[in-house]
Coordinates of C-alpha atoms and ligand atoms in Angstrom, one line a residue:
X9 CA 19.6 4.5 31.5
X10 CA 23.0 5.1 29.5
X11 CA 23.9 8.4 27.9
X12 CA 26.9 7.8 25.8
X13 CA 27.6 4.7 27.3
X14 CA 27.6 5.5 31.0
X15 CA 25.5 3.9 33.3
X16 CA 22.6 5.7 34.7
X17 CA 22.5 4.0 38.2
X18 CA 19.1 1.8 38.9
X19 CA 18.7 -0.6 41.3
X20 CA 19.3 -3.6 39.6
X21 CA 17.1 -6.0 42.0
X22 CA 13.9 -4.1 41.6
X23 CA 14.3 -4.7 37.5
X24 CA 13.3 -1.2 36.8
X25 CA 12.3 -0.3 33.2
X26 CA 12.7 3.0 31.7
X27 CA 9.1 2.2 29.8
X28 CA 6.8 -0.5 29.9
X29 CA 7.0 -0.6 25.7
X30 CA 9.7 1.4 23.6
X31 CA 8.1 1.1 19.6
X32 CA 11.0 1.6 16.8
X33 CA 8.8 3.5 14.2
X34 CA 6.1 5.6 14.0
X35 CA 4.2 4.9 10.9
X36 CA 0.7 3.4 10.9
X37 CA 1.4 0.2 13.0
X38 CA 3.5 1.9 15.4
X39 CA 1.6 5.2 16.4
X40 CA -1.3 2.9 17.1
X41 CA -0.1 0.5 19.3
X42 CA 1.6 2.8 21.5
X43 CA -1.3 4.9 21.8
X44 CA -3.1 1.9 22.6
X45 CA -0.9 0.5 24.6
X46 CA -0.9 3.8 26.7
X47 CA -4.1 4.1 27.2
X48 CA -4.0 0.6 28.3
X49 CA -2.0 2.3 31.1
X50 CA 1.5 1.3 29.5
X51 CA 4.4 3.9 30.0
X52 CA 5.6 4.3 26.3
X53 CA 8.2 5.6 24.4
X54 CA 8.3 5.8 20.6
X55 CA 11.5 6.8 18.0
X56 CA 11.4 8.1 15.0
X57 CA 13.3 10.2 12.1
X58 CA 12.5 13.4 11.5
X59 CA 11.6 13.9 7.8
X60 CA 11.8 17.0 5.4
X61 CA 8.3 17.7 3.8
X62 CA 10.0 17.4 0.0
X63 CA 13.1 16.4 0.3
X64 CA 12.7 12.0 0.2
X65 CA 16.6 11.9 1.3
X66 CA 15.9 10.2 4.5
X67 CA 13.1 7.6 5.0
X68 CA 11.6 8.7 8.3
X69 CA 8.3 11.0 9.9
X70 CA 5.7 10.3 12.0
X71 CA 3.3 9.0 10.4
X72 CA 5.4 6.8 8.4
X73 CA 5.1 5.7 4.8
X74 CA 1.2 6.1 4.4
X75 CA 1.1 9.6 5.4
X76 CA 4.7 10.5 4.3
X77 CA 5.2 8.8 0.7
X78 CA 2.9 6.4 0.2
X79 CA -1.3 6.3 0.7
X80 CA -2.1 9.6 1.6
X81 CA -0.3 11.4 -0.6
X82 CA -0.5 9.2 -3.8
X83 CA -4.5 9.9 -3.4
X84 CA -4.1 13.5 -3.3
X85 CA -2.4 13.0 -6.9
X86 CA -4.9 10.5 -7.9
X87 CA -8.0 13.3 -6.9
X88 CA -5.6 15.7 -9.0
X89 CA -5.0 13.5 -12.0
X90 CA -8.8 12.6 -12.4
X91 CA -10.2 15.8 -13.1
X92 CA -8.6 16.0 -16.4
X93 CA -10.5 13.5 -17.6
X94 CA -13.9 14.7 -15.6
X95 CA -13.3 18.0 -17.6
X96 CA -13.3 15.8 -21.2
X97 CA -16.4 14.2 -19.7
X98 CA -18.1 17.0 -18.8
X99 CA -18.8 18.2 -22.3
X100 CA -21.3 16.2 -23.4
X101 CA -23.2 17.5 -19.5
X102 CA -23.5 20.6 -21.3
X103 CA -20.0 22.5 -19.6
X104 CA -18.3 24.6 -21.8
X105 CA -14.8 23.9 -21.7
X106 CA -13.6 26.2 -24.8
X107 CA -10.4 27.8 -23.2
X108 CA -7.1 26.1 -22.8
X109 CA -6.9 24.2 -20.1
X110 CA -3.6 24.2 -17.7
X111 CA -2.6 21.7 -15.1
X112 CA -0.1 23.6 -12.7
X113 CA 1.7 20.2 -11.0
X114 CA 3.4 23.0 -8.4
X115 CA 0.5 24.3 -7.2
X116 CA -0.6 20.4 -6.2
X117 CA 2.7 19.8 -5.0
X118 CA 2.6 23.0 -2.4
X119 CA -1.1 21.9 -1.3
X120 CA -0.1 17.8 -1.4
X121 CA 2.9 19.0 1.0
X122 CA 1.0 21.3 2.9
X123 CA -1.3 18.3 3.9
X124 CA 1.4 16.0 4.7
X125 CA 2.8 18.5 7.3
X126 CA -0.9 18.7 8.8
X127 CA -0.9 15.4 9.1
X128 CA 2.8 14.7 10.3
X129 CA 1.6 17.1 13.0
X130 CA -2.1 15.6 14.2
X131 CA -0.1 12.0 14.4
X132 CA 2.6 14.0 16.9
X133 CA -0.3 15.3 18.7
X134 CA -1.9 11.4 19.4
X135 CA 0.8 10.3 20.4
X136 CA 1.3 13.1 22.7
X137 CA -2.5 13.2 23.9
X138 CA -1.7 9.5 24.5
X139 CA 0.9 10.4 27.0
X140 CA 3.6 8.6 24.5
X141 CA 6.9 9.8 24.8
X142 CA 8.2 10.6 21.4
X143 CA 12.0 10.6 20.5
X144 CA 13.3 12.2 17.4
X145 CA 16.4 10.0 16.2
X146 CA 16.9 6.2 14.6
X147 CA 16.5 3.8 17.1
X148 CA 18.3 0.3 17.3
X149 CA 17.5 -2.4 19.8
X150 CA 20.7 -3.4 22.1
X151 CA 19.5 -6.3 24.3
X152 CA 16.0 -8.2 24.7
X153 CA 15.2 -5.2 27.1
X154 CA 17.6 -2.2 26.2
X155 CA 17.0 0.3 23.0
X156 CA 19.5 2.9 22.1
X157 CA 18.0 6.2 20.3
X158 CA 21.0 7.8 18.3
X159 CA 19.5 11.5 18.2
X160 CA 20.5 14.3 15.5
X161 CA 23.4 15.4 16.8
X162 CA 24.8 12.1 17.3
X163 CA 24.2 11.5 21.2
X164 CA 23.4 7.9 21.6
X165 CA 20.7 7.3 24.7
X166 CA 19.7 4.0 26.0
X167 CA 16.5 3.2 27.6
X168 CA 15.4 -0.3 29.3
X169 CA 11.8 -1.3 28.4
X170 CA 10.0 -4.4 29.4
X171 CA 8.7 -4.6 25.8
X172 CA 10.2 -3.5 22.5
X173 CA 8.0 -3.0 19.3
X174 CA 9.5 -2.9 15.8
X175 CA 7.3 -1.5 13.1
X176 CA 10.1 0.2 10.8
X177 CA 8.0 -0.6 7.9
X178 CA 9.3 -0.9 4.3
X179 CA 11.0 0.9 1.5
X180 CA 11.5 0.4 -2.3
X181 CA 13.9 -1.9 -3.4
X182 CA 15.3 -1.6 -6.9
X183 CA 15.7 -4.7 -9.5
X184 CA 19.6 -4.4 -10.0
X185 CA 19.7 -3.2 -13.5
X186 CA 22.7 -1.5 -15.1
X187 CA 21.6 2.0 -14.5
X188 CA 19.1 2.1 -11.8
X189 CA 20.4 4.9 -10.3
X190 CA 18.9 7.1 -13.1
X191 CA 15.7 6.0 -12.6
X192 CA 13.6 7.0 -9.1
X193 CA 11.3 5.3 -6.7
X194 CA 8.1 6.1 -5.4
X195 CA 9.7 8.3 -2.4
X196 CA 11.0 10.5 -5.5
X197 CA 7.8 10.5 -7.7
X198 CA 5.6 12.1 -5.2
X199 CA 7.9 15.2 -5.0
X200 CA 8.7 15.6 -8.4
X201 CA 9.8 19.3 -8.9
X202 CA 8.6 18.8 -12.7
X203 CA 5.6 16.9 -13.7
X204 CA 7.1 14.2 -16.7
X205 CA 6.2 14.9 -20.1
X206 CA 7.3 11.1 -20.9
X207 CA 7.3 8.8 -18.1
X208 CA 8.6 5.2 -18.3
X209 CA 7.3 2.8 -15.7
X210 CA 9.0 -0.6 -14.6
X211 CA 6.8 -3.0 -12.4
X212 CA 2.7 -4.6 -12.4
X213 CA 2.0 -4.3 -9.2
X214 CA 0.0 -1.8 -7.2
X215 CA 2.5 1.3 -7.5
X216 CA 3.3 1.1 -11.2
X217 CA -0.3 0.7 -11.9
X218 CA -1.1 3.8 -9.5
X219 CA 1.8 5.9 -11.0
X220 CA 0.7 5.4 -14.5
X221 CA -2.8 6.2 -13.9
X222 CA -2.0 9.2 -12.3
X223 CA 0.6 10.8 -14.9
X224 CA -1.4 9.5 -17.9
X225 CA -4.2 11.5 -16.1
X226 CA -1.9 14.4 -15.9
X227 CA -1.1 14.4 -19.6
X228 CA 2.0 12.6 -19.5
X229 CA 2.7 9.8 -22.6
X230 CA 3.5 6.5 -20.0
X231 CA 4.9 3.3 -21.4
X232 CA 4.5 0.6 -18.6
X233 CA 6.9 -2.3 -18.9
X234 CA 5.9 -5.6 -16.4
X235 CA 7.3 -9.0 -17.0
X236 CA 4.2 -11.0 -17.3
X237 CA 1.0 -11.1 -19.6
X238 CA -1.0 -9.2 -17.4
X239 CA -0.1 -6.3 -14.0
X240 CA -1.1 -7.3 -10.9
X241 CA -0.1 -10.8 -10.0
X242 CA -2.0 -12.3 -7.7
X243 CA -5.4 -10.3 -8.6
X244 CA -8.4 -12.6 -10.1
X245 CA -7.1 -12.6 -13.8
X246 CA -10.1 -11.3 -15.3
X247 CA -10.1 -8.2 -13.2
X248 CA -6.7 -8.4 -14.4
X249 CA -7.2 -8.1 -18.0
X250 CA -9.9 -4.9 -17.4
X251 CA -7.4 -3.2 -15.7
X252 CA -5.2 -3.6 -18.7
X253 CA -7.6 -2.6 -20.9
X254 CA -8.7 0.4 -19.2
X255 CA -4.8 1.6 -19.0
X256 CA -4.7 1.0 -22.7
X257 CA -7.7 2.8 -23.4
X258 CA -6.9 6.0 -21.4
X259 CA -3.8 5.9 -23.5
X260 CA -1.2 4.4 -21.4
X261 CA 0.9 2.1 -24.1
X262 CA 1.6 -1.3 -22.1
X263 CA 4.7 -3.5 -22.9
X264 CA 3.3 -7.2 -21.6
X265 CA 6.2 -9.9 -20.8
X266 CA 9.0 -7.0 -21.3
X267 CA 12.3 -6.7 -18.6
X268 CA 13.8 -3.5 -19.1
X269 CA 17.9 -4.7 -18.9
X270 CA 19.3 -1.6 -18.6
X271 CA 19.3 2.2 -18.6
X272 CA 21.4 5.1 -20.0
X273 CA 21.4 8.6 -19.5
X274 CA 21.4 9.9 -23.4
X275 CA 21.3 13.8 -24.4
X276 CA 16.9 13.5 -24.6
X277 CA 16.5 12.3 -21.3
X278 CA 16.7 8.1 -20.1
X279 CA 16.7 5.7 -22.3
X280 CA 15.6 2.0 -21.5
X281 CA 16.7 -1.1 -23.5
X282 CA 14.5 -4.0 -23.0
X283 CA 15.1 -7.6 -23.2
X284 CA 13.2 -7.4 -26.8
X285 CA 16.2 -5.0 -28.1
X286 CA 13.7 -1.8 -28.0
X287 CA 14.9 1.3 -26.8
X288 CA 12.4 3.9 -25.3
X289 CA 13.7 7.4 -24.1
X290 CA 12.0 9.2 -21.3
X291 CA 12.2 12.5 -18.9
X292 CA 11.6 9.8 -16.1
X293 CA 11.8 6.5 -15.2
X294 CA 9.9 4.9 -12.3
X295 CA 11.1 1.7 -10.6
X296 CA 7.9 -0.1 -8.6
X297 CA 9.3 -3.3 -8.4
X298 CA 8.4 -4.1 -4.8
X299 CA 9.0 -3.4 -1.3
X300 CA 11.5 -5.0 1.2
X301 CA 11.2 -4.8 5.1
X302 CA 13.3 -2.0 6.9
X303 CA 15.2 -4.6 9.6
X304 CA 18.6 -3.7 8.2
X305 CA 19.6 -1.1 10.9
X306 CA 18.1 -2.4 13.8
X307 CA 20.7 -4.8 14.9
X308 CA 18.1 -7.2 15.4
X309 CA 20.5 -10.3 14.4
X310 CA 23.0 -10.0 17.0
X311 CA 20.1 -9.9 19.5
X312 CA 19.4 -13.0 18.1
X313 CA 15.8 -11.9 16.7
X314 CA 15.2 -14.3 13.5
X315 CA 14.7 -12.5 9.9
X316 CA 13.5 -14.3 7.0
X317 CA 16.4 -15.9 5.2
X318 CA 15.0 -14.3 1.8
X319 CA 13.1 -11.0 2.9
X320 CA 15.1 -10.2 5.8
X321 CA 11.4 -10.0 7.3
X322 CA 10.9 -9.9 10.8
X323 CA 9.9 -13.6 11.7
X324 CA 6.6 -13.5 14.2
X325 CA 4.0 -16.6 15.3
X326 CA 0.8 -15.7 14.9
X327 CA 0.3 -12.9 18.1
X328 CA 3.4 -10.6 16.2
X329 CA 5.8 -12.0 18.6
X330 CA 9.6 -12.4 17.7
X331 CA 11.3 -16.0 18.8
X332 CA 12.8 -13.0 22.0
X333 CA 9.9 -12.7 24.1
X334 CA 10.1 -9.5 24.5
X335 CA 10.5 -8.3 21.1
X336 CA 7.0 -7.7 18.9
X337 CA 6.8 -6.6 15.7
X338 CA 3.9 -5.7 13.2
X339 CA 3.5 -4.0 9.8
X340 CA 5.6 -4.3 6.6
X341 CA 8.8 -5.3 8.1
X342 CA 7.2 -8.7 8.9
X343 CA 5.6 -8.7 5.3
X344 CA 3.0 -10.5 6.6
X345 CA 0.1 -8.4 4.0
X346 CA 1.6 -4.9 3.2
X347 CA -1.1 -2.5 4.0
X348 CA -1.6 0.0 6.3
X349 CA -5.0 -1.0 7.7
X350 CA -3.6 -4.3 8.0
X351 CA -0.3 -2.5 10.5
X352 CA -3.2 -0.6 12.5
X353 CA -5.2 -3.9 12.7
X354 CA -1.6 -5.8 14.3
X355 CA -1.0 -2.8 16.6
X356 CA -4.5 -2.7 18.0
X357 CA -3.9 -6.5 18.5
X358 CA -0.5 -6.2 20.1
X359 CA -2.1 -3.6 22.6
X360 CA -4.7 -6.0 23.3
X361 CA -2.6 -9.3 23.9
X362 CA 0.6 -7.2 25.6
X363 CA -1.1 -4.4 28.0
X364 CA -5.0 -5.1 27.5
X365 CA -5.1 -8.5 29.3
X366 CA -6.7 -10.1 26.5
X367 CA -4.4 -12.1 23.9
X368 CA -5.2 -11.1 20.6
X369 CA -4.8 -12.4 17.1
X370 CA -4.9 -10.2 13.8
X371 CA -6.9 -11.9 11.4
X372 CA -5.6 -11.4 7.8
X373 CA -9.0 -13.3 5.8
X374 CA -10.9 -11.4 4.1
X375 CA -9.1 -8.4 3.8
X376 CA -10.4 -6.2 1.9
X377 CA -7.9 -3.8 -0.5
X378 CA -8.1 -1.3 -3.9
X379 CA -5.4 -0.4 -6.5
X380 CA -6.1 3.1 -6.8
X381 CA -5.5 3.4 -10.7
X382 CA -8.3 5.3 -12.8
X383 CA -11.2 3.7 -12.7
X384 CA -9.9 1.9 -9.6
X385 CA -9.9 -1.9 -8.8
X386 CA -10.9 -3.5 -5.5
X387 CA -11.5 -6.5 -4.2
X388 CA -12.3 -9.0 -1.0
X389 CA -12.3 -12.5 -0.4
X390 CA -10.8 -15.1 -3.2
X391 CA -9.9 -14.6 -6.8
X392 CA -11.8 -17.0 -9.0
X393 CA -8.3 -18.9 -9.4
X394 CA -7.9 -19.6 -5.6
X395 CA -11.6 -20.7 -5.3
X396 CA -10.5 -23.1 -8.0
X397 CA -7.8 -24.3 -5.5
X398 CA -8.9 -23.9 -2.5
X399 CA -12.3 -24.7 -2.2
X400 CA -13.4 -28.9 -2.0
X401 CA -15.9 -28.7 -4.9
X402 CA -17.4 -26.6 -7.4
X403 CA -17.6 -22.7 -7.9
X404 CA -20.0 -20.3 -9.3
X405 CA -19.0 -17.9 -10.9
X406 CA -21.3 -14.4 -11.5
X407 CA -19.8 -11.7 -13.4
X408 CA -21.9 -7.9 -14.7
X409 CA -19.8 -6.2 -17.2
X410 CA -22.0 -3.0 -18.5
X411 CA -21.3 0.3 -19.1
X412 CA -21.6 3.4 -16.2
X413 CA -24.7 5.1 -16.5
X414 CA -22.2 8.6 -16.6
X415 CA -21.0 7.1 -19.3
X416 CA -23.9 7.0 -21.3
X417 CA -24.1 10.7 -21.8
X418 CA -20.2 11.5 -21.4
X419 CA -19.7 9.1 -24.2
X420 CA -17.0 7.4 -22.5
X421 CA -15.8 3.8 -24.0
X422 CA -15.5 1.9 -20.8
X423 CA -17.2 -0.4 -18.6
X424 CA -17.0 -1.3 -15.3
X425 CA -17.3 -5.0 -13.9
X426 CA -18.0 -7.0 -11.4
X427 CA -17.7 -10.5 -10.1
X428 CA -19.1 -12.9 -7.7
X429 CA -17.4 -15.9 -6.3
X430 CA -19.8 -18.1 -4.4
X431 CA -19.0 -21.9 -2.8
X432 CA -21.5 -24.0 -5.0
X433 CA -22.5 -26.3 -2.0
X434 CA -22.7 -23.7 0.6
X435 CA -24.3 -20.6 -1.0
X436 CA -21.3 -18.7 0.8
X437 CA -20.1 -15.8 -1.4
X438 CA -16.1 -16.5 -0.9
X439 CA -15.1 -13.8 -2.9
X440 CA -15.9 -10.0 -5.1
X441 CA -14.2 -7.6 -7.2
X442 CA -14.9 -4.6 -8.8
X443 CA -13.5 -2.4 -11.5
X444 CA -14.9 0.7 -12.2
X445 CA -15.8 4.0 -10.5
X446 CA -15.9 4.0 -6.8
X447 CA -14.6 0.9 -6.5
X448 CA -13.1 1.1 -3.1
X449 CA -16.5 3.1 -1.6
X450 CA -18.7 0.2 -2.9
X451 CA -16.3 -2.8 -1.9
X452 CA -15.7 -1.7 2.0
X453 CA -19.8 -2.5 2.5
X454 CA -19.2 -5.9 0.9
X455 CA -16.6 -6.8 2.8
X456 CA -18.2 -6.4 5.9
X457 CA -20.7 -9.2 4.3
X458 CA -18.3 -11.4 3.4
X459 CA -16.6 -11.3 6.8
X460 CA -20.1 -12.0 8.4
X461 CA -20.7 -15.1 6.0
X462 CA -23.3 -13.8 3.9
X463 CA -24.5 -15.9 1.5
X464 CA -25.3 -15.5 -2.5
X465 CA -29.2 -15.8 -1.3
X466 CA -28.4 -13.0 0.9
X467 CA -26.8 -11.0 -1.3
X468 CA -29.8 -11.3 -3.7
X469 CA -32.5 -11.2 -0.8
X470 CA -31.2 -7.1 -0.2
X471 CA -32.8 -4.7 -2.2
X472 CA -30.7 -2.6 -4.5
X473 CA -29.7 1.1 -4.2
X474 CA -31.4 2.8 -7.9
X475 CA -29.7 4.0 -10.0
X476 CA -26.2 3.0 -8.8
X477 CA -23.0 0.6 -10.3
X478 CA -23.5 -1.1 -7.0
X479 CA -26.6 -2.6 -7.6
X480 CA -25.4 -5.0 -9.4
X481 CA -23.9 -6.7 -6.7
X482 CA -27.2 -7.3 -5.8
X483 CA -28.7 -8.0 -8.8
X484 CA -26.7 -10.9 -10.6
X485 CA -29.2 -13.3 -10.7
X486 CA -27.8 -15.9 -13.5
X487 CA -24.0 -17.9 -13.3
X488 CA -21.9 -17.0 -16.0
X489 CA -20.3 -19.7 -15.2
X490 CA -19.7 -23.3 -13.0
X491 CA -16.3 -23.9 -12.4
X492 CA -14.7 -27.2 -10.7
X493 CA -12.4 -27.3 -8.1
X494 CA -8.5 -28.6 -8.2
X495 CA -7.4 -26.9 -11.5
X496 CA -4.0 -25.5 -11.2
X497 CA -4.1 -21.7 -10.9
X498 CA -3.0 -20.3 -14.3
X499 CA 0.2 -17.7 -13.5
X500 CA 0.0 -15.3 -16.6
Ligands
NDP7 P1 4.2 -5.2 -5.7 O1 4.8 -6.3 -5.0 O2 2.8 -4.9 -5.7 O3 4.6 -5.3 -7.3 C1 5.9 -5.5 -7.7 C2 5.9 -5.6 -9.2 O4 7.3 -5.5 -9.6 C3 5.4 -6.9 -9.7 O5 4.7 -6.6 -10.9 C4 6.6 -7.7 -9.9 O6 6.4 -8.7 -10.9 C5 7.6 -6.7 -10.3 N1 9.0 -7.1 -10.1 C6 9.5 -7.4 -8.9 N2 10.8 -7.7 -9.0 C7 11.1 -7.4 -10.3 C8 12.3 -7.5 -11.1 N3 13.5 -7.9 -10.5 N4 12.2 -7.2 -12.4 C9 11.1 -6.9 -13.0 N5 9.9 -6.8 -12.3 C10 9.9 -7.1 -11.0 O7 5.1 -3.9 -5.3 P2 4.8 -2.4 -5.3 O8 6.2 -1.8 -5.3 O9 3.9 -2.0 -6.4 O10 4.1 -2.1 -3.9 C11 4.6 -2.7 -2.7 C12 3.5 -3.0 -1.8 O11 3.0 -1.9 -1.2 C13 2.3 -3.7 -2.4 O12 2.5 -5.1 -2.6 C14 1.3 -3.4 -1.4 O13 1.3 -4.3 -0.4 C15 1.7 -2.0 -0.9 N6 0.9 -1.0 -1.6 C16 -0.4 -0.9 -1.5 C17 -1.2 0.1 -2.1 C18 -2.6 0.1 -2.0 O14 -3.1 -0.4 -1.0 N7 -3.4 0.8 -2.9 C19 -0.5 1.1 -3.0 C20 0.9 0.9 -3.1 C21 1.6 -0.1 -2.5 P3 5.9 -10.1 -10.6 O15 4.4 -10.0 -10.4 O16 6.2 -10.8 -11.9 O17 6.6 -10.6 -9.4

């Protein structure tokens, strides 16, 4: 060991480690594979910032981005921006709701916080029933074997490990506009000190979407600016287009194949100028324009670990192992698929291959994930347009669009849907979405079908659940339509 650069004497022949495994990070990924790891019988140490519960000044906390600023609390404001809608439908179930209704966005703050800090604390507590040795402080990696932990106050400690993990995660990257720095991230939007009364958001993917569901919910006018037709790229297009037209229809204005080019602070707030010569003034101004791996401050390069030229992602073959042998890494920063149950599904492999004896891949098919606006969208398996170019032949395609039984009483204009993707020759269903209430609760079962193989006859062979939305799944019984393979994916 070195402390502040002197040389902690170990005998050199007997190759000694400090720890068995040393993970940089403790956010999903990280936490798990230690603890697995450890109880694999691995002596493990794990580093990681400290992190203020609303301050978003520094990026660390066990935990990590999930539990600190990302999943975890972003639900808590999604529970707390659908009730005001619940309340308008309500009405028509006989509840009185006469009096003034107040939303008091402090009062969710405190409790959202309050959470956060339980949960910082039970992840502390695994890794400590684990026997994982945690460090408070940012951690770099020195040699192929050697870590150094710069703590608080500045001391730098060193540590030899036989095996070093990187899971340092991600963190939001801004477009390079002309006036970003008046706008804020996601970090900032879940500890607002006011709630917006005029939010602007920039970006179609997951955490725009998210963020203007959940202060549209709130009572908030949102204007969402995204540069192509429709948000989420990548999504099945159709589920696209009802997720666009739910936003529009619970009042959130959408501003399809717009770049906001730059921003100004004016006397009423922010205002945005757009590539269409509008200007739009707003209390806040959200930038969700992706994601880009933390690998910066690692020193990973002159180790000679290999980034992504582009991403500066972590480069790993298929068992999350760097082109050092002893280096690993797992979650966002090798921005393989950016989710949290896909960083705990890489660490629980890692633990296997490195310390369980038996090498492990993380299998990213089928991977089942939900944008969490209101209603919510999730989905498993292939989009319609990637059956169309992936699959060697034709696709059937089986779609239900009707309206939420709760909705027949509450007198709410919106319908949920769902969609089918089956492999004409094969019967295999390759693929399902759904948009509407519950969306994530009903699509986690049909995942686990999908990833068995199930086919559309089985699918139709189970007997529905009455009266549910997830019926249908069982119950869509005629194609909508037959689609043939090797037509170019449309990119709107
Ligand atoms: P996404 O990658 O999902 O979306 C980024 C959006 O920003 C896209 O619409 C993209 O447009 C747009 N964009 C990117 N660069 C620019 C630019 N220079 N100018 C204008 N628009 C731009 O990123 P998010 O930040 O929303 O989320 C990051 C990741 O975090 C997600 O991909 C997901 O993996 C994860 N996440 C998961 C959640 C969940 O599971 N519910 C919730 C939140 C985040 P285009 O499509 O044209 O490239």
């Amino acid at each position: 060991m070195l402390i502040d650069g002197k040389l902690d004497k170990t005998s050199e022949e007997e190759i000694h480690y400090d720890f068995d495994l040393f993970v940089i990070g403790a956010g999903s990924g990280g936490v798990r594979a230690a603890r697995f790891s450890a109880q694999n019988g691995a002596k493990v140490g794990i580093c990681e910032l400290p992190f203020h519960p609303i301050s978003s000044e520094n990026v660390g906390g066990v935990g990590g981005t999930c539990v600190i600023r990302g999943c975890v609390p972003k639900k808590i404001l999604v529970y707390g921006a659908s009730f005001g809608p619940e309340l308008e439908d309500a009405r028509n179930y006989g509840w009185e709701v006469n009096e003034r209704i107040d939303f008091n966005w402090k009062k969710l703050l405190h409790k959202k916080t309050e959470e956060i800090v339980r949960l910082n604390g039970v992840y502390k507590r695994l890794l400590a029933n684990a026997g994982v040795k945690l460090f408070e402080g940012e951690g770099k990696v020195v040699g192929p074997n050697e870590v150094e932990v710069i703590q608080l106050d500045g001391t730098k400690i060193r540590y030899s490990t036989k095996h070093i993990l990187i899971a340092t995660g991600s963190r939001a990257q801004r477009p390079g506009i002309p006036g970003q720095e008046l706008a804020i991230t996601s970090d900032e939007a879940l500890s607002l000190e006011e709630l917006p009364k005029r939010a602007i958001v920039y970006g179609g993917g997951y955490i725009a979407i998210e963020f203007a569901s959940i202060w549209r919910g709130m009572g908030a006018t949102v204007d969402l600016y995204f540069r192509r037709e429709l948000p989420l790229r990548g999504f099945d297009d159709e589920m696209r287009a009802v997720v666009a037209r739910n936003l529009e229809g619970r009042g959130v204005n959408l501003h399809p194949r717009t770049s906001i080019t730059e921003l100004v602070k004016t006397e009423d707030g922010i205002t945005v100028r757009t590539d269409h010569g509008e200007e739009l003034t707003a209390d806040v101004v959200l930038l969700a324009t992706g994601r880009s791996p933390n690998s910066k401050r690692l020193n990973l390069e002159s180790v000679g670990v290999e980034l992504d030229g582009k991403t500066k992602a972590v480069k790993v073959d298929e068992y999350s192992r760097t082109n050092i042998p002893s280096i690993w890494a797992i979650g966002d920063v090798t921005n393989r698929m950016n989710l949290t149950p896909v960083a705990l599904m890489e660490g629980t492999c890692f633990a296997k291959t490195v310390f369980g004896g038996k090498p492990t891949k993380p299998d990213h098919d089928n991977v089942p994930c939900a944008v969490f606006c209101i209603p919510p969208l999730s989905v498993v398996g292939l989009s319609e347009e990637q059956a169309i170019e992936q699959v060697n032949g034709d696709v059937l395609v089986f779609t239900s669009t009707f309206n939420p039984m709760k909705n027949t009483v509450s007198g709410r204009q919106e319908k949920s849907i769902m969609k089918l993707i089956v492999d004409a020759e094969t019967d295999k269903v390759l693929g399902a979405s759904v948009c509407g209430p519950d969306a994530p609760e009903i699509m986690q079962g049909i995942a686990i079908a999908i990833k068995c193989g199930a086919t559309k006859e089985q699918f139709d062979s189970t007997v529905g659940i009455h009266p549910s939305a997830a019926e249908e799944f069982v119950t869509m019984r005629s194609v909508t339509r037959r689609v043939s393979a090797g037509k170019p994916k449309t990119n709107l």
